[in-house]
Coordinates of C-alpha atoms and ligand atoms in Angstrom, one line a residue:
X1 CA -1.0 -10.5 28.9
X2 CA -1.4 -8.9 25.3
X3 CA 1.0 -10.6 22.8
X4 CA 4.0 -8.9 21.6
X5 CA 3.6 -6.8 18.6
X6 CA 5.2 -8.3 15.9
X7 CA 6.0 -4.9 13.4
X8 CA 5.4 -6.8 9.5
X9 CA 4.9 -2.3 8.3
X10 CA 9.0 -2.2 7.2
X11 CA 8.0 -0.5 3.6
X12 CA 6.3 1.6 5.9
X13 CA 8.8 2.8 8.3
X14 CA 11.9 1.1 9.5
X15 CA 13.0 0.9 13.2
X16 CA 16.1 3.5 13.9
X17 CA 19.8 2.4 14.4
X18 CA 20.5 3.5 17.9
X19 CA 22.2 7.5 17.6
X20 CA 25.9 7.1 18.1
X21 CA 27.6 9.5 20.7
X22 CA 27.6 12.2 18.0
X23 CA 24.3 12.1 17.2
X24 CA 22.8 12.3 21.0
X25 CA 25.5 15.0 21.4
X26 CA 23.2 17.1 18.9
X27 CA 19.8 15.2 19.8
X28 CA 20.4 16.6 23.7
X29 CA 21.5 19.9 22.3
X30 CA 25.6 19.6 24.1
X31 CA 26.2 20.6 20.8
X32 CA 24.3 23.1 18.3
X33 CA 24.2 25.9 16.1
X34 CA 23.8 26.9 12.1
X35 CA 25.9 24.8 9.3
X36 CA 25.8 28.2 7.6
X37 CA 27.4 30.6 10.0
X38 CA 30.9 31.2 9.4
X39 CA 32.0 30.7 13.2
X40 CA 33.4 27.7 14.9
X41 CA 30.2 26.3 15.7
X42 CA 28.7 26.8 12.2
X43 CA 31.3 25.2 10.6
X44 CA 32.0 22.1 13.1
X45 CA 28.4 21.3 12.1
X46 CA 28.9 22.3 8.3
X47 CA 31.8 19.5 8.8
X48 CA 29.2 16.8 10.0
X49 CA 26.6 17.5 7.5
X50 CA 29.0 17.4 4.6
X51 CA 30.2 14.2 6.1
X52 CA 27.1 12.8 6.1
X53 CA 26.8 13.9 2.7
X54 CA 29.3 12.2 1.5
X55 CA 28.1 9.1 2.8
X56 CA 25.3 9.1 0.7
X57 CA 27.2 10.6 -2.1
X58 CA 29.7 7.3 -2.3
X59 CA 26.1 5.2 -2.1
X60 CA 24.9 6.4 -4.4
X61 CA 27.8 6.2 -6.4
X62 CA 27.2 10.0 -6.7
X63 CA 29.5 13.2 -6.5
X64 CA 29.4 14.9 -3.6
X65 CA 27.5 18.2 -4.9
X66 CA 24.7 15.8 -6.7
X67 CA 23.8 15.3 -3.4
X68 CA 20.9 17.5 -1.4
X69 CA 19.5 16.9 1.7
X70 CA 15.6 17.3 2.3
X71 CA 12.9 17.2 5.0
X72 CA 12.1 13.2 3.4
X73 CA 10.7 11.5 0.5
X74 CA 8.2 13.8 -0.3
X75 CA 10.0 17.0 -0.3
X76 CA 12.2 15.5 -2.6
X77 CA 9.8 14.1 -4.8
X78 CA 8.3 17.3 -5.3
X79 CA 11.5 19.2 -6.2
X80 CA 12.5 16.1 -8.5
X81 CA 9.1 16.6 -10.3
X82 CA 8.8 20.6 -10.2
X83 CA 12.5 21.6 -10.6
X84 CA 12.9 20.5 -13.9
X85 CA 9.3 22.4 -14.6
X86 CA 9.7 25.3 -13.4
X87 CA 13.3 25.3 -14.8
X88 CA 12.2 24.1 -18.2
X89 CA 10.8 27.0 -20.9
X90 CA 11.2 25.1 -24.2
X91 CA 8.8 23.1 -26.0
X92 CA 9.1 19.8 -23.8
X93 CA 5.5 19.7 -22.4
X94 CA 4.9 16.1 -21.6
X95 CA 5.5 14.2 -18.7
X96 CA 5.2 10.2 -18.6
X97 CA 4.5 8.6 -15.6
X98 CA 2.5 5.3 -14.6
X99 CA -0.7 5.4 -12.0
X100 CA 1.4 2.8 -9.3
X101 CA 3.6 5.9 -8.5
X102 CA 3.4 7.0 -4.9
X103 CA 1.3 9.6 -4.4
X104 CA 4.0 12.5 -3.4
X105 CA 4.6 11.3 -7.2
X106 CA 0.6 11.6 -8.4
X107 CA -0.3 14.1 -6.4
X108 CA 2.7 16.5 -7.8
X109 CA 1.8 15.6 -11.4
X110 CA -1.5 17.5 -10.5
X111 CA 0.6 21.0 -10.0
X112 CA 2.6 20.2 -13.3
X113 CA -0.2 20.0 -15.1
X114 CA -1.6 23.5 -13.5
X115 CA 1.6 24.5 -15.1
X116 CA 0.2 24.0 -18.7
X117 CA 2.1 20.0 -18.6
X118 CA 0.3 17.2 -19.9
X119 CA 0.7 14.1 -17.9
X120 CA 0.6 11.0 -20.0
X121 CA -0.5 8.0 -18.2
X122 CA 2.1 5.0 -19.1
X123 CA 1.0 1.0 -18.9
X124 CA 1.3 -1.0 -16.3
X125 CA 1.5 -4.9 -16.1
X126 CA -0.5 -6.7 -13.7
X127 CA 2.4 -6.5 -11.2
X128 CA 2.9 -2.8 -11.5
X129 CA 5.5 -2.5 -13.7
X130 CA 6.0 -0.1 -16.9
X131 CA 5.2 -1.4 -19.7
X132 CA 8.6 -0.9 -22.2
X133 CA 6.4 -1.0 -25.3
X134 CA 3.9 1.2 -24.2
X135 CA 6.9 3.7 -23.1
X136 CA 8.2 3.6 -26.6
X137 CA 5.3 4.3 -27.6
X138 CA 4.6 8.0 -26.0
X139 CA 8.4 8.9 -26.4
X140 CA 9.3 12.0 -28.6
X141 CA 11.2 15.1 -28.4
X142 CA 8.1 16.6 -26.6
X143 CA 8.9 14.9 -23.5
X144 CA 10.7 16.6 -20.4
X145 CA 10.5 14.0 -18.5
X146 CA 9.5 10.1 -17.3
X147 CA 9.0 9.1 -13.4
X148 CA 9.3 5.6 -13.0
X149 CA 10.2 4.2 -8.9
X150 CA 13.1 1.4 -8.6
X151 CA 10.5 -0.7 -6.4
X152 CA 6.8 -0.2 -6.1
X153 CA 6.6 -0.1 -2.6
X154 CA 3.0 -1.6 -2.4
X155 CA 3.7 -4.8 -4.5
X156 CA 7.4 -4.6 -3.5
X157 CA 8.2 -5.6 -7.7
X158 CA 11.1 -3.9 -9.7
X159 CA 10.6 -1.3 -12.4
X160 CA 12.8 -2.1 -15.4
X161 CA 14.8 1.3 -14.6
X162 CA 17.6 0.9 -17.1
X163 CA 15.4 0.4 -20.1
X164 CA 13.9 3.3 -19.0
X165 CA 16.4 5.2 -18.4
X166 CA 18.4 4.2 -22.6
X167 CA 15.1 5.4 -23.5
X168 CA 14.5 8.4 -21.8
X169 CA 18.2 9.7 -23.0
X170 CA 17.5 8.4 -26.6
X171 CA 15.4 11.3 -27.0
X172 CA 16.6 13.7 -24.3
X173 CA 13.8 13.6 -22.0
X174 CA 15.1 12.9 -18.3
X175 CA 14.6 10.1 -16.4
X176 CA 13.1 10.9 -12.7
X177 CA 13.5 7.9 -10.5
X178 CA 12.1 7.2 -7.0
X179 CA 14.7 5.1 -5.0
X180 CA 12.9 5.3 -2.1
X181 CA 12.0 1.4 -1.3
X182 CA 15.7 0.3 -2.8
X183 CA 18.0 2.8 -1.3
X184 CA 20.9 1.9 0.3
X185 CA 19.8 -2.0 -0.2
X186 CA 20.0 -2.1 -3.8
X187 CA 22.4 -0.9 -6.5
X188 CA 21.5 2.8 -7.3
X189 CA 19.7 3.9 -10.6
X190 CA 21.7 5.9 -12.7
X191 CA 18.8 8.7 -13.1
X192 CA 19.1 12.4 -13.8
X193 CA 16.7 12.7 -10.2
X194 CA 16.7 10.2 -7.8
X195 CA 15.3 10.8 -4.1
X196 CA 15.4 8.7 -0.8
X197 CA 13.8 8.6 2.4
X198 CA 15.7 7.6 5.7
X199 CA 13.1 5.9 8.4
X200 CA 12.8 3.8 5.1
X201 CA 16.0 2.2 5.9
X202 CA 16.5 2.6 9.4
X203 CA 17.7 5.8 9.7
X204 CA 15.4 8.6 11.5
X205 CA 12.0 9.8 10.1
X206 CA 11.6 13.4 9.1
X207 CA 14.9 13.2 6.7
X208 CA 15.7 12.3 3.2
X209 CA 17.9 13.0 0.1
X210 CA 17.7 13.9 -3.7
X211 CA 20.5 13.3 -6.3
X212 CA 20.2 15.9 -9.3
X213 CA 22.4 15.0 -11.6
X214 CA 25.3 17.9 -12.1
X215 CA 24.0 19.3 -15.4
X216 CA 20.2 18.8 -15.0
X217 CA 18.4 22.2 -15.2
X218 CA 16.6 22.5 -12.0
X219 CA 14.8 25.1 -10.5
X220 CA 14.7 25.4 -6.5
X221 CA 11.2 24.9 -5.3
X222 CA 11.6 25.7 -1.3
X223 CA 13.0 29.7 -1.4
X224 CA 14.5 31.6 1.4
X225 CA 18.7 30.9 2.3
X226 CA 21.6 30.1 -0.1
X227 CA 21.7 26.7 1.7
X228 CA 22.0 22.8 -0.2
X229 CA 23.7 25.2 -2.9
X230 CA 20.8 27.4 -3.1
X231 CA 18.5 24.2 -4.5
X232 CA 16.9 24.1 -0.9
X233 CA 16.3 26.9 1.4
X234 CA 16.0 26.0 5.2
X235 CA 18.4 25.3 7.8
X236 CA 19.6 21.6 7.4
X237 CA 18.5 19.1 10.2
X238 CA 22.3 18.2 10.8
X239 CA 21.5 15.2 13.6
X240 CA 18.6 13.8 11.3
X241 CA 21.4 13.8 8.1
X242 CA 24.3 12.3 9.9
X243 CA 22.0 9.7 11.8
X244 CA 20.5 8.7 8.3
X245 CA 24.1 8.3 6.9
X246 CA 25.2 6.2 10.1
X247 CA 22.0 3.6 8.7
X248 CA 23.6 4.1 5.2
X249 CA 26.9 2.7 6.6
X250 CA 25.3 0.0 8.7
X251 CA 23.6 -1.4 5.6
X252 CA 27.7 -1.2 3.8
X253 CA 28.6 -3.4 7.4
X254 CA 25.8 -5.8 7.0
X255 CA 24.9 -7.0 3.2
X256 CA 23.2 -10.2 5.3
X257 CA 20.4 -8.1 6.0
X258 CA 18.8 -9.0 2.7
X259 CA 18.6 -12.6 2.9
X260 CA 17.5 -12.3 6.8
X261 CA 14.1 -10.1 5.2
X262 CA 14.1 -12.4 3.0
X263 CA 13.6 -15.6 4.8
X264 CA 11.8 -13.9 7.5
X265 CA 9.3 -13.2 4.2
X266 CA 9.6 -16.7 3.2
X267 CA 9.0 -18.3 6.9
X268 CA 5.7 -16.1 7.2
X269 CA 4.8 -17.4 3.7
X270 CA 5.4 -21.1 4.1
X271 CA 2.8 -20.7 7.6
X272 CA 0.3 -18.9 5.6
X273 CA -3.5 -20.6 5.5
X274 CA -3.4 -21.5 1.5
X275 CA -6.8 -18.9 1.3
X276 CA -4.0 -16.3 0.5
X277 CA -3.4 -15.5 -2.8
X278 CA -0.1 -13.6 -3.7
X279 CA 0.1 -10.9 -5.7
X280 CA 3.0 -11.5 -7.6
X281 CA 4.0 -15.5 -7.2
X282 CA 7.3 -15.8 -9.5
X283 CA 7.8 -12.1 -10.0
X284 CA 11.3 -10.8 -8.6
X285 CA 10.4 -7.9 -5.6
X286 CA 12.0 -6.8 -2.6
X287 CA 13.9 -9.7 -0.6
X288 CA 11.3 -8.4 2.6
X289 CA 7.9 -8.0 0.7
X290 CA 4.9 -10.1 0.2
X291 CA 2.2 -8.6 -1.5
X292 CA -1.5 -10.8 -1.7
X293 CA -5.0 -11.1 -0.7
X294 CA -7.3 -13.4 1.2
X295 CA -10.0 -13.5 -1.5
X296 CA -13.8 -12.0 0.5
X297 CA -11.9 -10.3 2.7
X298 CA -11.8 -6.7 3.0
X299 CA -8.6 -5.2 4.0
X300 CA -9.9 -2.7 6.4
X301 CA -11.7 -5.9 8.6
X302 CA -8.3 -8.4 8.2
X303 CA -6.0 -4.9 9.7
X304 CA -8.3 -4.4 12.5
X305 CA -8.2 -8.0 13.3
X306 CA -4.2 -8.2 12.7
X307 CA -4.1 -5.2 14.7
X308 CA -5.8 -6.8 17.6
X309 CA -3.7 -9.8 17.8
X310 CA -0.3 -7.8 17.4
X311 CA 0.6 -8.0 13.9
X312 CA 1.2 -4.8 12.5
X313 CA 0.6 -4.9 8.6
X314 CA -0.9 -2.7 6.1
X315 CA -3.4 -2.3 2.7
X316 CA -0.2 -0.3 1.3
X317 CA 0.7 3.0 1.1
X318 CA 0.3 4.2 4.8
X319 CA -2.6 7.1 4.9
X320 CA -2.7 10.2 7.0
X321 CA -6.2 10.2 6.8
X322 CA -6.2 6.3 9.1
X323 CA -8.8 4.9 6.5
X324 CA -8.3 2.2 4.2
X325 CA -9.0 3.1 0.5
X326 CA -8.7 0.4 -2.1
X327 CA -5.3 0.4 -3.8
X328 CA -4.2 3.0 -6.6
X329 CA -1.6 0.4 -7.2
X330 CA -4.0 -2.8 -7.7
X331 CA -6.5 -0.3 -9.9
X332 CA -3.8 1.1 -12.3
X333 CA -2.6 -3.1 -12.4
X334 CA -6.1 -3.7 -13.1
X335 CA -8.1 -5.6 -10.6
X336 CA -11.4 -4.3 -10.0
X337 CA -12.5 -1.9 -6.7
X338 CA -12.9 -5.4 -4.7
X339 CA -9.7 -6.8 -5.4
X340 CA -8.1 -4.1 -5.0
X341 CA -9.8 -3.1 -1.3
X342 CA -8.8 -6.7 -0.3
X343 CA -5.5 -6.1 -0.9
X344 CA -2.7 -6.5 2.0
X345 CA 1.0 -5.9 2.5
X346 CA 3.5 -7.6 4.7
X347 CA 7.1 -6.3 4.5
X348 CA 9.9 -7.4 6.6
X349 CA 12.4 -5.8 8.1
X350 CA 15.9 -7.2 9.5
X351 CA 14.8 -7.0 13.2
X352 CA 12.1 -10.0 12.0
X353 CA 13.5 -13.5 12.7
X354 CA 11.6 -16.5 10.8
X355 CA 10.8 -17.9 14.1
X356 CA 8.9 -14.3 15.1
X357 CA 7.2 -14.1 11.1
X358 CA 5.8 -17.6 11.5
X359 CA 4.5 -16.7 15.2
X360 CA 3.0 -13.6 13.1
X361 CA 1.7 -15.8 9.9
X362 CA -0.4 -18.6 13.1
X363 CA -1.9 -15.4 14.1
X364 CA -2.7 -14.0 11.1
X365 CA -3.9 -17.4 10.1
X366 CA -6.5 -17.7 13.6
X367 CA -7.8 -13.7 12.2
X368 CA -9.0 -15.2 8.9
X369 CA -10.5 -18.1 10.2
X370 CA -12.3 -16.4 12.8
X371 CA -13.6 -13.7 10.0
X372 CA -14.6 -16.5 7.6
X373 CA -15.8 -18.6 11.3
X374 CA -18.2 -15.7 11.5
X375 CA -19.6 -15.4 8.1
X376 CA -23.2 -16.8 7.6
X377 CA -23.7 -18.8 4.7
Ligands
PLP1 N1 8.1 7.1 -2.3 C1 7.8 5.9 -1.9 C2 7.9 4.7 -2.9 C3 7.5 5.6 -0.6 O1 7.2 4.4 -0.2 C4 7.4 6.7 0.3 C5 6.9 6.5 1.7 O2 5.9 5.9 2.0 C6 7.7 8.0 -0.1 C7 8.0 8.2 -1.5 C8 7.6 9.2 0.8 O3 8.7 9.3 1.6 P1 8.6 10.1 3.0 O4 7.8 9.2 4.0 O5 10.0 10.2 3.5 O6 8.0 11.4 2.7

């Protein structure tokens, strides 16, 4: 019988809470309709979704209109980036912004500068965080804005987002901040655009958030309907939003849920062969991330191997396209296209117990010996 898969992707996706009663109810369509009509039905679910909304709202220690509900992540990456663009027609024409952004970040940047931006490439050190000097040093009045992410979610390590954000405001640029690894789990950033993702924290996939500060000129990218005060046309997924703020309150329940990733991270790290080398040894990151390589190993040939023997992990970002590329993130630390196609990501979730992540780190273990077993001098 095939071992059971031990899931070591959390950074990746996050298993959902189970629905409760209300959610099924609108899952199994017994109860359904538009959170924009005017009738009963539209505004019973108007009701729910600006429950839910305030949910994330108190979270994120937000007011309730900051708060906009999007398709995920992504969507609400690309409105944080393009809003403020297509909203902005003075002379702030720069955008900062390091290379370990995700690439709903990067690959947005590209549009901005189709707009006539220029996207100014920030330092990173070798555990992918921005450089304070090297932001001081780009700053002006010329800036609209700097994207920096609470944690990178490849290397799990912590931007230094407050020091950012002083900065930013010292010169009026505004501070765009991806809180998609940290949300509900850590303290929010205070940022003028912050964005979340829900299957990132055990809510449903398919559903996410943006915060836009009240104040912060932003033009709507999505067009159509007056709906998410006419920031973000399209009828609102009212089951996904409430089921995502049901996971925000079960993280409120359950502040243990840190310390269990973290020694579930800690077990699998102890049972590790000693060929692994961590990324970040020392650094602060996630309680539930551990972030390395096993030197001459390429991460495509150790996944294939994990994958075999149940232990689902990944080379970082996960990729539509199923290949393995070598990390962005390693590249803009510095490591060369070697180092960084070795390297490999294991992030834990609260549904791993340290008995289950050393079961994973002995199989993990037999992989690399059999790869290096195999190897002819
Ligand atoms: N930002 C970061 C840091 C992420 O890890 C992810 C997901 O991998 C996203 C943005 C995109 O979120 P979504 O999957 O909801 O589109």
């Amino acid at each position: 019988m095939a071992a059971a898969l031990i899931d070591l992707d959390a950074a990746a996706s996050t298993r959902p809470i189970p629905p409760s009663a209300r959610v099924r109810e609108l899952l199994e369509g017994r109860v359904w309709g538009n959170p924009s009509s005017l009738h009963a039905a539209g505004r019973r679910l108007k009701q729910t979704l600006d429950e839910a909304r305030e949910v994330l709202a108190e979270a994120w220690r937000a007011e309730f209109g900051e708060v906009l509900f999007t398709s995920g992540g992504t969507e609400a990456a690309n409105l944080a980036l393009l809003g403020p663009a297509l909203a902005h027609h003075g002379p702030r024409r720069r955008v900062l912004v390091s290379r370990a952004e995700h690439h709903c970040v990067l690959h947005t940047l590209a549009v901005l500068e189709r707009l006539g931006f220029q996207v100014d490439w920030l330092p990173v050190d070798r555990v992918g965080r921005v450089w304070i000097d090297g932001l001081e040093a780009e700053l002006g009045e010329d800036v609209l804005m700097v994207v920096a992410m609470h944690a990178n979610n490849e290397l799990g390590t912590l931007n230094p987002v407050e020091d950012i954000r002083a900065r930013c405001h010292s010169v009026g640029a505004l501070f765009v901040c991806d809180s998609v690894q940290t949300f509900p789990a850590l303290p929010p950033v205070e940022a003028d655009l912050s964005f979340v993702s829900g299957h990132k924290f055990h809510g449903p996939p398919g559903v996410g958030a943006i915060r836009i500060r009240a104040g912060t000129p932003v033009e709507p990218v999505l067009r159509g309907g007056g709906q998410e005060r006419e920031m973000r046309a399209g009828t609102e997924n009212v089951a996904a939003a409430l089921w995502m703020a049901e996971a925000v309150l079960e993280h409120r329940e359950h502040p243990e849920w840190t310390d269990q990733r973290r020694a579930a991270r800690d077990a699998f790290a102890d049972e590790l062969d000693p060929s692994f080398v961590p990324t970040a040894p020392g650094v602060p990151t996630l309680s539930g991330h551990l972030h390395g390589r096993f030197p001459g190993i390429d991460a495509e040939t150790a996944l294939i191997r994990f994958d075999r023997a149940g232990v689902l992990a990944s080379s970082g970002a996960a990729c539509s396209s199923g290949s393995v590329e070598p990390s962005h993130v390693m590249l803009a630390c510095g490591y060369d296209a070697k180092e960084a196609g070795e390297a490999l990501r294991f992030t834990f979730s609260k549904d791993v117990s340290p008995d289950l992540a050393r079961d994973a780190a002995r199989r993990v273990n037999a992989c690399i010996q059999a790869i290096f077993g195999n190897r002819t001098p």
